[in-house]
């Protein structure tokens, strides 16, 4: 359960202000919320399963202190990445707006491809090096889907009046705190 809750919290925070949230909002303006959420869930489940597999392999091969130091540094890098922000390119935004085929397929494929190499995937790999893979997988998937569901709801309610900078800075600060805690754990 510890792996589940840690992963849920970390990935939820990681997803705040991420381009996946922007994609979720864009798709939600074109399609009904349920197919968008289902597509996000399918894509996230597969990507995060791959992530925990990679994290489990790395975690079994490296000493715990090295993993903690690398994880701490990774989370500090995620803080900087989040601080800088993530935006949809004009091409990505147009693609999401003009998709006319089945919403579930369109959202699933778009999210799967956008998550490959994204900070939430890398954060899930990092978490899986230190925690149980099943708890990490389920927690990271639930955290990401919850954050994107929130984006869909908030996006529909508030439109373009989202305090994007505040969300981005708060998520960056949370990553920095996680990174410092991991480094302190490793060095003490």
GROMACS .gro file of C-alpha atoms in nm:
model
  188
    1UNK     CA    1   0.000   0.000   0.000
    2UNK     CA    2   0.291   0.236   0.065
    3UNK     CA    3   0.403   0.207  -0.298
    4UNK     CA    4   0.047   0.274  -0.414
    5UNK     CA    5   0.002   0.593  -0.210
    6UNK     CA    6   0.348   0.732  -0.281
    7UNK     CA    7   0.312   0.666  -0.654
    8UNK     CA    8  -0.038   0.811  -0.665
    9UNK     CA    9   0.074   1.133  -0.496
   10UNK     CA   10   0.396   1.175  -0.695
   11UNK     CA   11   0.238   1.108  -1.034
   12UNK     CA   12  -0.067   1.322  -0.957
   13UNK     CA   13   0.167   1.613  -0.881
   14UNK     CA   14   0.386   1.533  -1.183
   15UNK     CA   15   0.085   1.548  -1.412
   16UNK     CA   16  -0.023   1.895  -1.294
   17UNK     CA   17   0.048   2.139  -1.574
   18UNK     CA   18   0.182   1.863  -1.801
   19UNK     CA   19   0.100   1.857  -2.171
   20UNK     CA   20  -0.111   1.545  -2.109
   21UNK     CA   21  -0.349   1.759  -1.907
   22UNK     CA   22  -0.364   2.008  -2.192
   23UNK     CA   23  -0.439   1.722  -2.432
   24UNK     CA   24  -0.712   1.594  -2.199
   25UNK     CA   25  -0.874   1.938  -2.195
   26UNK     CA   26  -0.849   1.966  -2.573
   27UNK     CA   27  -1.003   1.624  -2.631
   28UNK     CA   28  -1.275   1.697  -2.374
   29UNK     CA   29  -1.385   2.002  -2.570
   30UNK     CA   30  -1.437   1.779  -2.876
   31UNK     CA   31  -1.556   1.448  -2.728
   32UNK     CA   32  -1.761   1.332  -2.431
   33UNK     CA   33  -1.564   1.301  -2.108
   34UNK     CA   34  -1.604   0.922  -2.063
   35UNK     CA   35  -1.432   0.811  -2.387
   36UNK     CA   36  -1.153   1.062  -2.320
   37UNK     CA   37  -1.104   0.928  -1.967
   38UNK     CA   38  -1.119   0.567  -2.088
   39UNK     CA   39  -0.856   0.636  -2.354
   40UNK     CA   40  -0.630   0.805  -2.098
   41UNK     CA   41  -0.674   0.509  -1.863
   42UNK     CA   42  -0.588   0.248  -2.128
   43UNK     CA   43  -0.279   0.436  -2.249
   44UNK     CA   44  -0.159   0.512  -1.897
   45UNK     CA   45  -0.205   0.154  -1.782
   46UNK     CA   46   0.015   0.022  -2.063
   47UNK     CA   47   0.285   0.292  -2.042
   48UNK     CA   48   0.313   0.265  -1.665
   49UNK     CA   49   0.332  -0.116  -1.683
   50UNK     CA   50   0.630  -0.076  -1.915
   51UNK     CA   51   0.773   0.185  -1.678
   52UNK     CA   52   0.756  -0.033  -1.368
   53UNK     CA   53   0.911  -0.323  -1.561
   54UNK     CA   54   1.209  -0.104  -1.652
   55UNK     CA   55   1.226   0.037  -1.298
   56UNK     CA   56   1.213  -0.311  -1.147
   57UNK     CA   57   1.501  -0.429  -1.365
   58UNK     CA   58   1.712  -0.124  -1.279
   59UNK     CA   59   1.621  -0.144  -0.910
   60UNK     CA   60   1.731  -0.505  -0.884
   61UNK     CA   61   2.068  -0.435  -1.044
   62UNK     CA   62   2.180  -0.127  -0.848
   63UNK     CA   63   2.262  -0.073  -0.478
   64UNK     CA   64   1.998   0.109  -0.272
   65UNK     CA   65   2.210   0.417  -0.196
   66UNK     CA   66   2.289   0.470  -0.564
   67UNK     CA   67   1.920   0.437  -0.650
   68UNK     CA   68   1.825   0.693  -0.383
   69UNK     CA   69   2.083   0.944  -0.508
   70UNK     CA   70   1.979   0.899  -0.872
   71UNK     CA   71   1.610   0.917  -0.776
   72UNK     CA   72   1.669   1.235  -0.574
   73UNK     CA   73   1.855   1.396  -0.862
   74UNK     CA   74   1.585   1.282  -1.104
   75UNK     CA   75   1.315   1.442  -0.893
   76UNK     CA   76   1.513   1.767  -0.879
   77UNK     CA   77   1.538   1.750  -1.260
   78UNK     CA   78   1.160   1.690  -1.275
   79UNK     CA   79   1.117   2.003  -1.060
   80UNK     CA   80   1.313   2.210  -1.312
   81UNK     CA   81   1.126   2.049  -1.603
   82UNK     CA   82   0.791   2.125  -1.440
   83UNK     CA   83   0.897   2.482  -1.351
   84UNK     CA   84   0.978   2.548  -1.717
   85UNK     CA   85   0.634   2.425  -1.816
   86UNK     CA   86   0.498   2.203  -2.087
   87UNK     CA   87   0.287   2.321  -2.377
   88UNK     CA   88   0.109   2.162  -2.667
   89UNK     CA   89   0.264   2.254  -2.996
   90UNK     CA   90   0.030   2.408  -3.249
   91UNK     CA   91   0.048   2.085  -3.450
   92UNK     CA   92  -0.048   1.871  -3.146
   93UNK     CA   93  -0.337   2.103  -3.066
   94UNK     CA   94  -0.466   2.095  -3.425
   95UNK     CA   95  -0.439   1.716  -3.434
   96UNK     CA   96  -0.648   1.685  -3.118
   97UNK     CA   97  -0.908   1.927  -3.253
   98UNK     CA   98  -0.951   1.770  -3.597
   99UNK     CA   99  -0.961   1.406  -3.493
  100UNK     CA  100  -1.286   1.265  -3.628
  101UNK     CA  101  -1.246   0.890  -3.585
  102UNK     CA  102  -1.348   0.695  -3.278
  103UNK     CA  103  -1.273   0.906  -2.970
  104UNK     CA  104  -1.151   0.614  -2.760
  105UNK     CA  105  -0.895   0.506  -3.022
  106UNK     CA  106  -0.783   0.862  -3.093
  107UNK     CA  107  -0.730   0.947  -2.726
  108UNK     CA  108  -0.562   0.613  -2.643
  109UNK     CA  109  -0.310   0.639  -2.927
  110UNK     CA  110  -0.240   1.009  -2.867
  111UNK     CA  111  -0.183   0.960  -2.494
  112UNK     CA  112   0.026   0.647  -2.539
  113UNK     CA  113   0.261   0.824  -2.780
  114UNK     CA  114   0.277   1.146  -2.579
  115UNK     CA  115   0.363   0.962  -2.256
  116UNK     CA  116   0.661   0.773  -2.398
  117UNK     CA  117   0.963   0.945  -2.245
  118UNK     CA  118   0.747   1.198  -2.058
  119UNK     CA  119   0.832   1.301  -1.703
  120UNK     CA  120   0.548   1.091  -1.558
  121UNK     CA  121   0.691   0.783  -1.728
  122UNK     CA  122   1.038   0.864  -1.599
  123UNK     CA  123   0.900   0.934  -1.251
  124UNK     CA  124   0.721   0.596  -1.255
  125UNK     CA  125   1.045   0.422  -1.355
  126UNK     CA  126   1.222   0.602  -1.070
  127UNK     CA  127   0.954   0.503  -0.818
  128UNK     CA  128   0.963   0.140  -0.933
  129UNK     CA  129   1.334   0.120  -0.855
  130UNK     CA  130   1.251   0.172  -0.486
  131UNK     CA  131   0.900   0.035  -0.435
  132UNK     CA  132   0.683  -0.268  -0.511
  133UNK     CA  133   0.602  -0.277  -0.883
  134UNK     CA  134   0.231  -0.361  -0.848
  135UNK     CA  135   0.163  -0.080  -0.600
  136UNK     CA  136   0.371   0.160  -0.809
  137UNK     CA  137   0.191   0.060  -1.129
  138UNK     CA  138  -0.159   0.092  -0.988
  139UNK     CA  139  -0.080   0.406  -0.787
  140UNK     CA  140   0.091   0.584  -1.076
  141UNK     CA  141  -0.193   0.493  -1.312
  142UNK     CA  142  -0.461   0.613  -1.069
  143UNK     CA  143  -0.263   0.932  -0.997
  144UNK     CA  144  -0.229   1.020  -1.363
  145UNK     CA  145  -0.590   0.939  -1.452
  146UNK     CA  146  -0.712   1.141  -1.151
  147UNK     CA  147  -0.502   1.443  -1.251
  148UNK     CA  148  -0.625   1.424  -1.610
  149UNK     CA  149  -0.985   1.378  -1.495
  150UNK     CA  150  -0.943   1.689  -1.284
  151UNK     CA  151  -0.811   1.870  -1.592
  152UNK     CA  152  -1.116   1.764  -1.793
  153UNK     CA  153  -1.358   1.884  -1.524
  154UNK     CA  154  -1.175   2.207  -1.447
  155UNK     CA  155  -1.115   2.275  -1.814
  156UNK     CA  156  -1.482   2.238  -1.894
  157UNK     CA  157  -1.584   2.458  -1.601
  158UNK     CA  158  -1.325   2.732  -1.617
  159UNK     CA  159  -1.214   2.728  -1.978
  160UNK     CA  160  -0.904   2.941  -2.025
  161UNK     CA  161  -0.907   3.094  -1.676
  162UNK     CA  162  -0.686   2.826  -1.520
  163UNK     CA  163  -0.406   2.951  -1.295
  164UNK     CA  164  -0.148   2.756  -1.497
  165UNK     CA  165   0.158   2.925  -1.343
  166UNK     CA  166   0.041   2.861  -0.989
  167UNK     CA  167  -0.024   2.493  -1.065
  168UNK     CA  168   0.311   2.457  -1.242
  169UNK     CA  169   0.509   2.626  -0.963
  170UNK     CA  170   0.334   2.422  -0.693
  171UNK     CA  171   0.410   2.095  -0.876
  172UNK     CA  172   0.773   2.201  -0.926
  173UNK     CA  173   0.807   2.277  -0.555
  174UNK     CA  174   0.662   1.937  -0.464
  175UNK     CA  175   0.912   1.763  -0.693
  176UNK     CA  176   1.196   1.960  -0.536
  177UNK     CA  177   1.083   1.852  -0.188
  178UNK     CA  178   1.065   1.485  -0.298
  179UNK     CA  179   1.413   1.515  -0.451
  180UNK     CA  180   1.567   1.669  -0.139
  181UNK     CA  181   1.403   1.408   0.086
  182UNK     CA  182   1.541   1.124  -0.129
  183UNK     CA  183   1.892   1.275  -0.129
  184UNK     CA  184   1.886   1.329   0.248
  185UNK     CA  185   1.768   0.967   0.299
  186UNK     CA  186   2.052   0.839   0.080
  187UNK     CA  187   2.322   1.042   0.248
  188UNK     CA  188   2.220   0.986   0.610
   0.00000   0.00000   0.00000
